Short mmCIF file of C-alpha atoms in Angstrom, two decimals:
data_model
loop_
_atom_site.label_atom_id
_atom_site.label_comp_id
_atom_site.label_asym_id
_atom_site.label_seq_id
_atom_site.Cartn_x
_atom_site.Cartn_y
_atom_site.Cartn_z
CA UNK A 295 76.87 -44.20 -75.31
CA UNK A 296 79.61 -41.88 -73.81
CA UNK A 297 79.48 -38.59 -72.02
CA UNK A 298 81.85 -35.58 -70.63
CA UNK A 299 82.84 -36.90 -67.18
CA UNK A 300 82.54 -34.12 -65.00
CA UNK A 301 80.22 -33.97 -62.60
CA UNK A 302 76.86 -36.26 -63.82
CA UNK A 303 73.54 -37.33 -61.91
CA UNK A 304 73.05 -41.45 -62.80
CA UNK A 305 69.26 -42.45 -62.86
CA UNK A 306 68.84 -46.18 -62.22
CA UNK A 307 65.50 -47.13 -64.16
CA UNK A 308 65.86 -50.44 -62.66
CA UNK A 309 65.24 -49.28 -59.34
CA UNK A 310 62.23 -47.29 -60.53
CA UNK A 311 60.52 -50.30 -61.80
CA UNK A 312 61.28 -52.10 -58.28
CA UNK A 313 59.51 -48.33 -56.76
CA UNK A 314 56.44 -48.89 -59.25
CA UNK A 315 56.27 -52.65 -57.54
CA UNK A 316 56.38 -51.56 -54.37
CA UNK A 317 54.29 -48.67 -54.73
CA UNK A 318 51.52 -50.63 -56.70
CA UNK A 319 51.77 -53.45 -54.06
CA UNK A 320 50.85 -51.17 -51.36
CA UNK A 321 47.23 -50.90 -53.34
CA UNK A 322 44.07 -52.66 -54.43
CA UNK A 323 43.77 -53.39 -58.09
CA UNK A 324 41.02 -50.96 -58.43
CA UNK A 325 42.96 -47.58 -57.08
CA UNK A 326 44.21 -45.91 -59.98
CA UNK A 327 47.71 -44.24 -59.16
CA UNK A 328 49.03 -40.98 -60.49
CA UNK A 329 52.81 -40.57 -60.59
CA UNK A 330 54.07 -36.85 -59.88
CA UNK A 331 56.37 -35.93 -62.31
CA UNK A 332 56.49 -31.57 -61.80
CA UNK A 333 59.65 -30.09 -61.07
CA UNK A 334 61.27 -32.27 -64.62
CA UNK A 335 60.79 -35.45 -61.93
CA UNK A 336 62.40 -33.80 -58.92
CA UNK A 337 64.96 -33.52 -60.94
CA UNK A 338 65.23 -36.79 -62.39
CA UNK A 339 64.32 -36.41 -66.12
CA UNK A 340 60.83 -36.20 -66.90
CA UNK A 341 60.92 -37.62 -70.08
CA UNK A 342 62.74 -41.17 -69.14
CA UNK A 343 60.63 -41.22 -65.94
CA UNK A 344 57.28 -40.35 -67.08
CA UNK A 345 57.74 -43.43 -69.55
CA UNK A 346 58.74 -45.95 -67.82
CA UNK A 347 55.99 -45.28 -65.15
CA UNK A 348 53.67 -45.30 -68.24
CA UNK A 349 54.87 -48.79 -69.32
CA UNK A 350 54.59 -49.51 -65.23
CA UNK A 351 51.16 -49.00 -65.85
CA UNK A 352 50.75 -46.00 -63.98
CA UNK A 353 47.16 -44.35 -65.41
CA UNK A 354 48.10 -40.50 -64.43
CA UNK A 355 50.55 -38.13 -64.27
CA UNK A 356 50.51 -34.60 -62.06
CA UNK A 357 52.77 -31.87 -62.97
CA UNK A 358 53.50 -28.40 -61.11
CA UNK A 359 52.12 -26.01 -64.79
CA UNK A 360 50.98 -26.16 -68.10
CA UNK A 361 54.46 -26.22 -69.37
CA UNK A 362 55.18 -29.73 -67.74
CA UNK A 363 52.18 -30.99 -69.26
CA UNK A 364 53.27 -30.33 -72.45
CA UNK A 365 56.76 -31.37 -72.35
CA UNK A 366 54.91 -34.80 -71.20
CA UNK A 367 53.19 -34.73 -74.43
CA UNK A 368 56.13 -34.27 -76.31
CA UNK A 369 58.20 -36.91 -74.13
CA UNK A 370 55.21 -39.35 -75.65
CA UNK A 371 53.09 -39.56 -72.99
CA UNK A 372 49.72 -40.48 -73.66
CA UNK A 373 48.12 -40.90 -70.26
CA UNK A 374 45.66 -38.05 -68.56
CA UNK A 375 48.11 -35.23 -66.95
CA UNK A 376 46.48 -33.05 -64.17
CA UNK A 377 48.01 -29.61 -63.48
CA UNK A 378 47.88 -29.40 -59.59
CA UNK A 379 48.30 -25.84 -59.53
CA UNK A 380 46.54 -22.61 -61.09
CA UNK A 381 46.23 -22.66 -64.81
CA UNK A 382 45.49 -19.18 -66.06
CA UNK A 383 42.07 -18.62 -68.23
CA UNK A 384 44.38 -17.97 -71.39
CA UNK A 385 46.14 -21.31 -71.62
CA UNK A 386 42.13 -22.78 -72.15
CA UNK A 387 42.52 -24.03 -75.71
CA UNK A 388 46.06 -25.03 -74.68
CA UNK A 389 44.56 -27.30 -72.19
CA UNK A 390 41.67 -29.03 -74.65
CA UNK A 391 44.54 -29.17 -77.60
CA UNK A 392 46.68 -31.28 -75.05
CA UNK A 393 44.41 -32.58 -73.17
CA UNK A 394 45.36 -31.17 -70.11
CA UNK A 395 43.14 -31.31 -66.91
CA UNK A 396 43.19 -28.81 -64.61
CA UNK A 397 42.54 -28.09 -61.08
CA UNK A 398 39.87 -25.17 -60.20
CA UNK A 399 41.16 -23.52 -57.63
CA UNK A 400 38.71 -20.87 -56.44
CA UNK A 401 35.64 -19.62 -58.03
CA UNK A 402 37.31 -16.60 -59.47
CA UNK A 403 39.61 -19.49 -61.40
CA UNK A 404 36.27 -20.88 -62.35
CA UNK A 405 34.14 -18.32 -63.93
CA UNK A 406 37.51 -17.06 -65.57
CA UNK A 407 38.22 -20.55 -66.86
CA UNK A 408 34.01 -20.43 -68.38
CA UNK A 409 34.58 -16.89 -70.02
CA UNK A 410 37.50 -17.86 -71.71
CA UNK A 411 36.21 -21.24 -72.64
CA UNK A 412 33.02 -19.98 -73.83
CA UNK A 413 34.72 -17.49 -76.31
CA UNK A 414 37.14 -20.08 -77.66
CA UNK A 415 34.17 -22.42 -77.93
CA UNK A 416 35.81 -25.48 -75.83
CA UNK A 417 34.82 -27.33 -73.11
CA UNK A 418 37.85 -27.40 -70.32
CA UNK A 419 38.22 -30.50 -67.68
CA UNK A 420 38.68 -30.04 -64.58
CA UNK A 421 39.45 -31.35 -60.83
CA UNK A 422 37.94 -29.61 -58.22
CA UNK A 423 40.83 -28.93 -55.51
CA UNK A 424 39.78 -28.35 -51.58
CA UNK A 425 42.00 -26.77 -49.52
CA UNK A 426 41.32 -28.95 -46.14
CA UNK A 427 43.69 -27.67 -43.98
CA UNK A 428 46.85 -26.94 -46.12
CA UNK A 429 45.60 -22.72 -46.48
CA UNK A 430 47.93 -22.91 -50.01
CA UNK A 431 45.01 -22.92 -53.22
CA UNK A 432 41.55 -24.81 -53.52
CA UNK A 433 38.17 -24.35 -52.41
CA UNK A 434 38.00 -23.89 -48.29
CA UNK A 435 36.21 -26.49 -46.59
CA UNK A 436 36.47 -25.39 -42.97
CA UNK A 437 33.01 -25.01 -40.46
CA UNK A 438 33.05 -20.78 -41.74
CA UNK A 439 33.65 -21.39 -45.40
CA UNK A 440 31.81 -24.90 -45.67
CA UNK A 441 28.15 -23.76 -47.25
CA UNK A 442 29.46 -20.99 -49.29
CA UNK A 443 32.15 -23.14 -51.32
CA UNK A 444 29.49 -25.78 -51.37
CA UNK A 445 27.17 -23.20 -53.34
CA UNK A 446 30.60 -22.26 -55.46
CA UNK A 447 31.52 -25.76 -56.41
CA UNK A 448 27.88 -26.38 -57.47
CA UNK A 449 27.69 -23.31 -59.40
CA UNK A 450 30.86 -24.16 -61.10
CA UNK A 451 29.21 -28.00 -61.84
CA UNK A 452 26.69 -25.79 -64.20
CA UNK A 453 29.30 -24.44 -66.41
CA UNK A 454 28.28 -25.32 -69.56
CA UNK A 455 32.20 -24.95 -70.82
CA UNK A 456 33.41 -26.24 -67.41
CA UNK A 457 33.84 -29.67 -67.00
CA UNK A 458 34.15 -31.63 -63.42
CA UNK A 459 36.09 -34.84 -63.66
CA UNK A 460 37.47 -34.86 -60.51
CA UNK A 461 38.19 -33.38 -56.78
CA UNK A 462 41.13 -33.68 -54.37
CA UNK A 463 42.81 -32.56 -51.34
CA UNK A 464 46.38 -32.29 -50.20
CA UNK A 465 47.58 -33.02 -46.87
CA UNK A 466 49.94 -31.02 -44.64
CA UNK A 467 50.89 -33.37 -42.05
CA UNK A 468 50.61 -36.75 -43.30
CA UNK A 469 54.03 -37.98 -42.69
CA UNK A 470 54.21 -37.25 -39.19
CA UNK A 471 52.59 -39.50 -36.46
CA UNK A 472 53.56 -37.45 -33.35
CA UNK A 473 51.27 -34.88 -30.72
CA UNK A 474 48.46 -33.91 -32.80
CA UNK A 475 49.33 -34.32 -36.15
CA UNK A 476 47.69 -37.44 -36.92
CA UNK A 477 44.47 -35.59 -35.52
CA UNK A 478 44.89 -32.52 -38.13
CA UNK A 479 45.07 -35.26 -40.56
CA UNK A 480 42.31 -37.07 -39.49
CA UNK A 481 40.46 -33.40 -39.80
CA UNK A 482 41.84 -33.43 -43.22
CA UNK A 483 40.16 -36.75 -43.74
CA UNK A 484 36.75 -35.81 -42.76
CA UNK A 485 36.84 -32.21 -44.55
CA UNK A 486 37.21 -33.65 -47.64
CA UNK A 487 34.51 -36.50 -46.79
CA UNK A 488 31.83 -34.09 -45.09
CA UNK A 489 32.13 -32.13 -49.13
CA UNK A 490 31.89 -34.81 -51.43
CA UNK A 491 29.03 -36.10 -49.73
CA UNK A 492 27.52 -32.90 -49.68
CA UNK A 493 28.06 -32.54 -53.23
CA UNK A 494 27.00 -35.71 -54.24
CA UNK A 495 23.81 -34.90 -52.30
CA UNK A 496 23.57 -32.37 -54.17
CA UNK A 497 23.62 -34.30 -57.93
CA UNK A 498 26.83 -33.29 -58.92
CA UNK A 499 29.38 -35.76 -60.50
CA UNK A 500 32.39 -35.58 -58.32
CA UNK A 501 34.46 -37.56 -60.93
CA UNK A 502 37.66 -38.75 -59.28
CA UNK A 503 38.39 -38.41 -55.71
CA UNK A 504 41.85 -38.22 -54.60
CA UNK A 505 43.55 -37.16 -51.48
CA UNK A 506 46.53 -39.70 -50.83
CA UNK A 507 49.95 -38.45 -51.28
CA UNK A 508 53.01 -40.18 -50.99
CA UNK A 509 53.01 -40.18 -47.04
CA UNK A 510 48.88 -40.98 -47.10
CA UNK A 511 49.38 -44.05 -49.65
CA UNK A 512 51.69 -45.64 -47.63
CA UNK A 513 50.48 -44.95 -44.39
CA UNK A 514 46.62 -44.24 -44.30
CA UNK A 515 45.42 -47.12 -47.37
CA UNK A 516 42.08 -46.39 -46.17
CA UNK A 517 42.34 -43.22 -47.94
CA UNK A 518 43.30 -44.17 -51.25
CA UNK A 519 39.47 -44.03 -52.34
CA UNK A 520 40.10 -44.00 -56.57
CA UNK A 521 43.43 -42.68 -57.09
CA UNK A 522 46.75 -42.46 -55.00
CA UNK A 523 49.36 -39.51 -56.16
CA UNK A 524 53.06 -40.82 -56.16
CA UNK A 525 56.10 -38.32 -55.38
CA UNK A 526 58.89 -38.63 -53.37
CA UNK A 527 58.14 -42.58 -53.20
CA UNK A 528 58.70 -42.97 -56.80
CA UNK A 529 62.54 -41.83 -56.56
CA UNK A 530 63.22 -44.36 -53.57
CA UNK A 531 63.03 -42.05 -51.14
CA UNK A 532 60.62 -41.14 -47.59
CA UNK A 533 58.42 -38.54 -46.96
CA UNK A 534 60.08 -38.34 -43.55
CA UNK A 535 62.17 -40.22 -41.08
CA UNK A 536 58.87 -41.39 -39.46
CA UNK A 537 57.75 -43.36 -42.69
CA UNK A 538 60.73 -46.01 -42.04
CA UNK A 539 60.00 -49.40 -42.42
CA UNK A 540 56.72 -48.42 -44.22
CA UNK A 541 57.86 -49.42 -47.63
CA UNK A 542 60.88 -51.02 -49.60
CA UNK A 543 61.77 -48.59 -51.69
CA UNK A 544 65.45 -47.59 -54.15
CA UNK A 545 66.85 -44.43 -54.29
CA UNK A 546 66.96 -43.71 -58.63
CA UNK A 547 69.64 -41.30 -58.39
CA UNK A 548 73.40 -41.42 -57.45
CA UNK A 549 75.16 -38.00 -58.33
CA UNK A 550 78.76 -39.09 -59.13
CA UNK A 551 82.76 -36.61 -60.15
CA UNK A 552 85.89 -36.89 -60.78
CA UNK A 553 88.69 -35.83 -58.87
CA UNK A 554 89.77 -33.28 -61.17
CA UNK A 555 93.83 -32.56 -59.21
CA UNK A 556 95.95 -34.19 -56.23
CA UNK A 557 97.87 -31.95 -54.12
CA UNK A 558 99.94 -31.96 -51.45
CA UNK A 559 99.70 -29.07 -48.64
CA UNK A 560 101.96 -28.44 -46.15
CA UNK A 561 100.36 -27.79 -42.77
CA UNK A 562 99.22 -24.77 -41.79
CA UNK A 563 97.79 -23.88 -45.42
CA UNK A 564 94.49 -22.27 -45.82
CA UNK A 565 91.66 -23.32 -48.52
CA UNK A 566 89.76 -21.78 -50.78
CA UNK A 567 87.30 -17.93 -49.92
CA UNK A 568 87.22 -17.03 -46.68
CA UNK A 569 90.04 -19.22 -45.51
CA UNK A 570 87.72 -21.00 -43.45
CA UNK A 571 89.48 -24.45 -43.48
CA UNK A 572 93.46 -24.27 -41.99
CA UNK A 573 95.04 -27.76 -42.65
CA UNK A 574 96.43 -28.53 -39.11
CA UNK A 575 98.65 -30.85 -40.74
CA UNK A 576 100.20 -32.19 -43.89
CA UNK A 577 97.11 -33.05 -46.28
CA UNK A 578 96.35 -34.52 -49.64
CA UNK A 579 93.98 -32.85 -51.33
CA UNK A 580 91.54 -33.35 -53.99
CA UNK A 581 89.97 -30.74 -56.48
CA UNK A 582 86.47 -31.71 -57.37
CA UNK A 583 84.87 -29.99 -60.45
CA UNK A 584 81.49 -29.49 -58.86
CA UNK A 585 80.08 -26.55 -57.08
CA UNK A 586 76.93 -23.94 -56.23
CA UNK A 587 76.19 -23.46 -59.92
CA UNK A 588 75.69 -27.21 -60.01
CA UNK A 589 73.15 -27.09 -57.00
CA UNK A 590 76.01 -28.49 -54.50
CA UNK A 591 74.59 -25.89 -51.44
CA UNK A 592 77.61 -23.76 -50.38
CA UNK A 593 76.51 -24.16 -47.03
CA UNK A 594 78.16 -27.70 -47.35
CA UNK A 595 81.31 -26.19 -46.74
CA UNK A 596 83.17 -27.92 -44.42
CA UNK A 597 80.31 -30.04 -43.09
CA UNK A 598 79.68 -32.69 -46.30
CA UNK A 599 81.62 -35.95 -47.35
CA UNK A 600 81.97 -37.84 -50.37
CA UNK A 601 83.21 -41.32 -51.03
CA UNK A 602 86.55 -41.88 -52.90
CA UNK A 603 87.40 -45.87 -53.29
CA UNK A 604 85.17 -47.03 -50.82
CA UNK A 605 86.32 -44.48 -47.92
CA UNK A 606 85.01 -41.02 -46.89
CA UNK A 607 86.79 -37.88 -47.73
CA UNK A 608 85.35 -34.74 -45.66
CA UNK A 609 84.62 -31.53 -47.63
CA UNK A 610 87.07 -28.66 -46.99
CA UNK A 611 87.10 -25.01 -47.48
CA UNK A 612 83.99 -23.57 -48.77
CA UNK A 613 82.00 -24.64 -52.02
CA UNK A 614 82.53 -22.30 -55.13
CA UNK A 615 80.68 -22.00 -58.04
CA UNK A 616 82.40 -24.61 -59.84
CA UNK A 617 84.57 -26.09 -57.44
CA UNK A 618 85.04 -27.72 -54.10
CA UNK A 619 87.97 -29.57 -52.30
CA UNK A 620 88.09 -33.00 -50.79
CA UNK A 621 90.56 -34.38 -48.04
CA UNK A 622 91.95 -37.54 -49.35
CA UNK A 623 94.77 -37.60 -46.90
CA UNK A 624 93.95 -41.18 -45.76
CA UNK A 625 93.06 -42.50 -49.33
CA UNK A 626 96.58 -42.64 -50.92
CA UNK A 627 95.26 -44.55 -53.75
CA UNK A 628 93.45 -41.28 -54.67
CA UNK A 629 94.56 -39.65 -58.13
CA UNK A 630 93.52 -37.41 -60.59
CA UNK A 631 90.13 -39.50 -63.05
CA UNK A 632 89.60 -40.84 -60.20
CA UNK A 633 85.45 -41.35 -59.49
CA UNK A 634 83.84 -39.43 -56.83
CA UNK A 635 80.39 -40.50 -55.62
CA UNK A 636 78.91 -37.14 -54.30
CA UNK A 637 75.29 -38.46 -53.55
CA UNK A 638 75.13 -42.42 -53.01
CA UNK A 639 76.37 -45.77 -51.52
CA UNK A 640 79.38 -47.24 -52.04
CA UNK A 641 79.59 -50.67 -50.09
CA UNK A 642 78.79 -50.07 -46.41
CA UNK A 643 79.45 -46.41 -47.18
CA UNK A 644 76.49 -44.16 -48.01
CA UNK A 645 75.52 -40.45 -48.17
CA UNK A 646 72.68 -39.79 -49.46
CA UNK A 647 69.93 -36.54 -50.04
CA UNK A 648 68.44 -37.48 -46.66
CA UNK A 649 72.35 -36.86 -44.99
CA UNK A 650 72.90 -33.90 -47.00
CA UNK A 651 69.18 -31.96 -45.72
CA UNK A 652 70.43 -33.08 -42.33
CA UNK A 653 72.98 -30.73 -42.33
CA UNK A 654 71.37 -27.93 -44.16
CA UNK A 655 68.32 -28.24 -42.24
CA UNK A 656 66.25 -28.74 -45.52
CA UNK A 657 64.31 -32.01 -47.03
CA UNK A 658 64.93 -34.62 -49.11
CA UNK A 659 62.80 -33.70 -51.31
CA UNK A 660 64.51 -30.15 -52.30
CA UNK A 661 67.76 -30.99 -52.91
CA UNK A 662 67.47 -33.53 -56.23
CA UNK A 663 65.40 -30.61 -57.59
CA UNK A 664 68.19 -28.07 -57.47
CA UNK A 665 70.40 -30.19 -59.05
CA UNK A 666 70.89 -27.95 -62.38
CA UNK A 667 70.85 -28.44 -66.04
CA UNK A 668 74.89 -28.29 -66.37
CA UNK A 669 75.00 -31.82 -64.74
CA UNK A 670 74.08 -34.33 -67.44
CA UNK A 671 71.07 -36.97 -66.52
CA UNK A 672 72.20 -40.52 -67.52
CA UNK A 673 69.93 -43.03 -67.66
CA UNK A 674 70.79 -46.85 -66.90
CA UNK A 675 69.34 -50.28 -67.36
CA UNK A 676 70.79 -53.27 -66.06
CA UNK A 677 73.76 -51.75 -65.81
CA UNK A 678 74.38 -50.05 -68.94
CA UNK A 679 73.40 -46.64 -70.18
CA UNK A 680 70.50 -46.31 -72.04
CA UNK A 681 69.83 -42.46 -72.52
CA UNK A 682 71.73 -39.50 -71.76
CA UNK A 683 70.15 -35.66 -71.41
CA UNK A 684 72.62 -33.33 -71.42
CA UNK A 685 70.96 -29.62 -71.62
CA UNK A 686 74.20 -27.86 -72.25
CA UNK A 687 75.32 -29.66 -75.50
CA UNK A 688 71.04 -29.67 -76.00
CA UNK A 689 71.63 -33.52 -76.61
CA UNK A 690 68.85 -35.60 -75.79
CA UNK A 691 69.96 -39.42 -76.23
#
């Protein structure tokens, strides 16, 4: 398979089956795991990533909306997909057609999701979310709130239309084991407990019970009770500088360019808006044909590197929507073709999504997310390429 070679995100599937390994290994054989797939994979490619962590036998998926679900469906996944987030009433016979689960949110959500499944005659499944600490969606769980969204829940187990499969939790704080953190977790923990019990108590089917995300499953096992939920782990990458050493993991995705023009400036030459960068010198520099509209953060200007042959080459000027300049002044093999890696390791040299939310003051976790449809997905297997998804050209290989 070929592709344009502009600016391109590679997706090493090999690496994700050494992730599912790891992951997997950090489990008993009974915990079910659920790979999180919303936001089209953080960016990865849902389709090629949702598959090969079906064939990795993971038995869920979780997705962000309804829409992910279905593109999952259409991708050819067969497993159970859980919406994390609100699902409005009307997308009901959506849910059963696909079969969707959803999580219940609120008791409002619930006797919405029970009109509208009573007058489409369907009976919707759903996971009972608790909000134990993380004040964002879900039934609240705290000493004030306790008994009433005890009475909720059980109200919402009599549903005739409303189906309980499941409950969960998300934690706020779980990858962070300094001053009191690991206590608000630990509260988190026990929130979540002191309800299920109470519901079981109470005769109702819990279903499911899952709390661990990607920080929790590889730091708190005790909690992965029936099913652990797999993000940021799954694309080879921590939930925060305090989870080194906690797992082996690979990073899927190395963003590479080209160097689209060599020039030489005489010193004393300003580059690009704002004139921000003033060469003090004589430089060589490089064009690069990636910018903002590509999800390269203009606030990289004149802080971010990229590796040319094995050798760093500083960002210079500021980031435009299209295009950005390199300082290749002390890489004289540099020319024009020439293969940029923009995100990723080259030998001993490395900068990765961690070193570029460093200097933006961001996470990980955003910045493979805002990488945009104009920057083709290509997907490789020992080596070779195996797919290519290339929203611009709508080609889907």
């Amino acid at each position: 398979m070929d592709f344009i070679k502009r600016t391109w995100a590679e997706i090493d599937l090999d690496a994700l089956d050494y992730n599912i390994k790891s992951i997997k290994s950090k489990m008993e054989p009974e915990h079910k795991v659920m790979g999180i797939v919303k936001a089209d994979a953080y960016g990865h490619g849902d389709g090629f990533v949702a598959r090969k962590l079906q064939a990795g036998g993971f038995d869920w998926f979780g997705v962000s909306n309804i829409e992910e679900g279905m593109s999952l469906r259409n991708e050819g996944i067969t497993k159970p997909i859980l919406v994390l987030g609100y699902t409005p009433a009307s997308c009901v016979e959506i849910l059963c057609q696909q079969s969707i689960t959803n999580a219940i949110v609120g008791i409002e959500h619930a006797r919405s999701l029970q009109e509208a499944a009573a007058a489409a005659n369907v009976v919707v499944e759903g996971h009972i979310k608790l909000d134990t600490g993380m004040t964002r969606v879900g039934f609240q769980t705290d000493d004030a709130d306790f008994d009433q969204s005890l009475k909720d829940i059980i109200e919402v187990s009599k549903m005739p239309n409303v189906k309980i499969t499941g409950i969960f939790t998300h934690h706020a704080v779980a990858d962070s084991y300094t001053g009191d953190n690991p206590d608000f977790t630990r509260m988190q923990f026990a929130r979540f407990d002191k309800m299920v019990t109470a519901l079981q108590d109470a005769g109702v089917h819990v279903g499911l019970r899952h709390c661990a995300n990607s920080a929790t499953t590889i730091a708190y096992p005790e909690r992965h009770i029936d099913m652990c939920r797999s993000g940021i782990i799954t694309y080879g990458m921590l939930p925060s500088s305090e989870c080194e050493g906690m797992i082996d993991l690979k990073p899927l995705m190395t963003v590479k360019s080209t160097i689209g023009l060599v020039k030489h400036v005489p010193a004393g030459s300003q580059l690009s808006y704002g004139r921000t960068y003033t060469a003090e010198t004589d430089r060589r520099i490089a064009t690069i044909p990636i910018g903002y509209a590509d999800g390269y953060n203009r606030a990289l200007s004149n802080k971010a590197k990229m590796i040319v042959h094995g050798k760093y080459a500083p960002v210079v000027g500021r980031v435009c929507m299209d295009q950005l300049m390199i300082d290749v002044t002390d890489i004289p093999e540099a020319k024009m073709g020439d293969e940029v890696i923009v995100v990723g390791t080259d030998g001993d040299k490395h900068f990765t999504f961690d070193d570029m939310a460093a200097i933006l003051g961001t996470i990980n976790y955003e910045l493979p997310c805002v990488l945009t449809k104009r920057v083709p997905r290509v997907y490789k297997e020992n080596g070779e390429i195996v797919g290519i998804v290339d929203h611009v050209l709508h080609q889907y290989r």
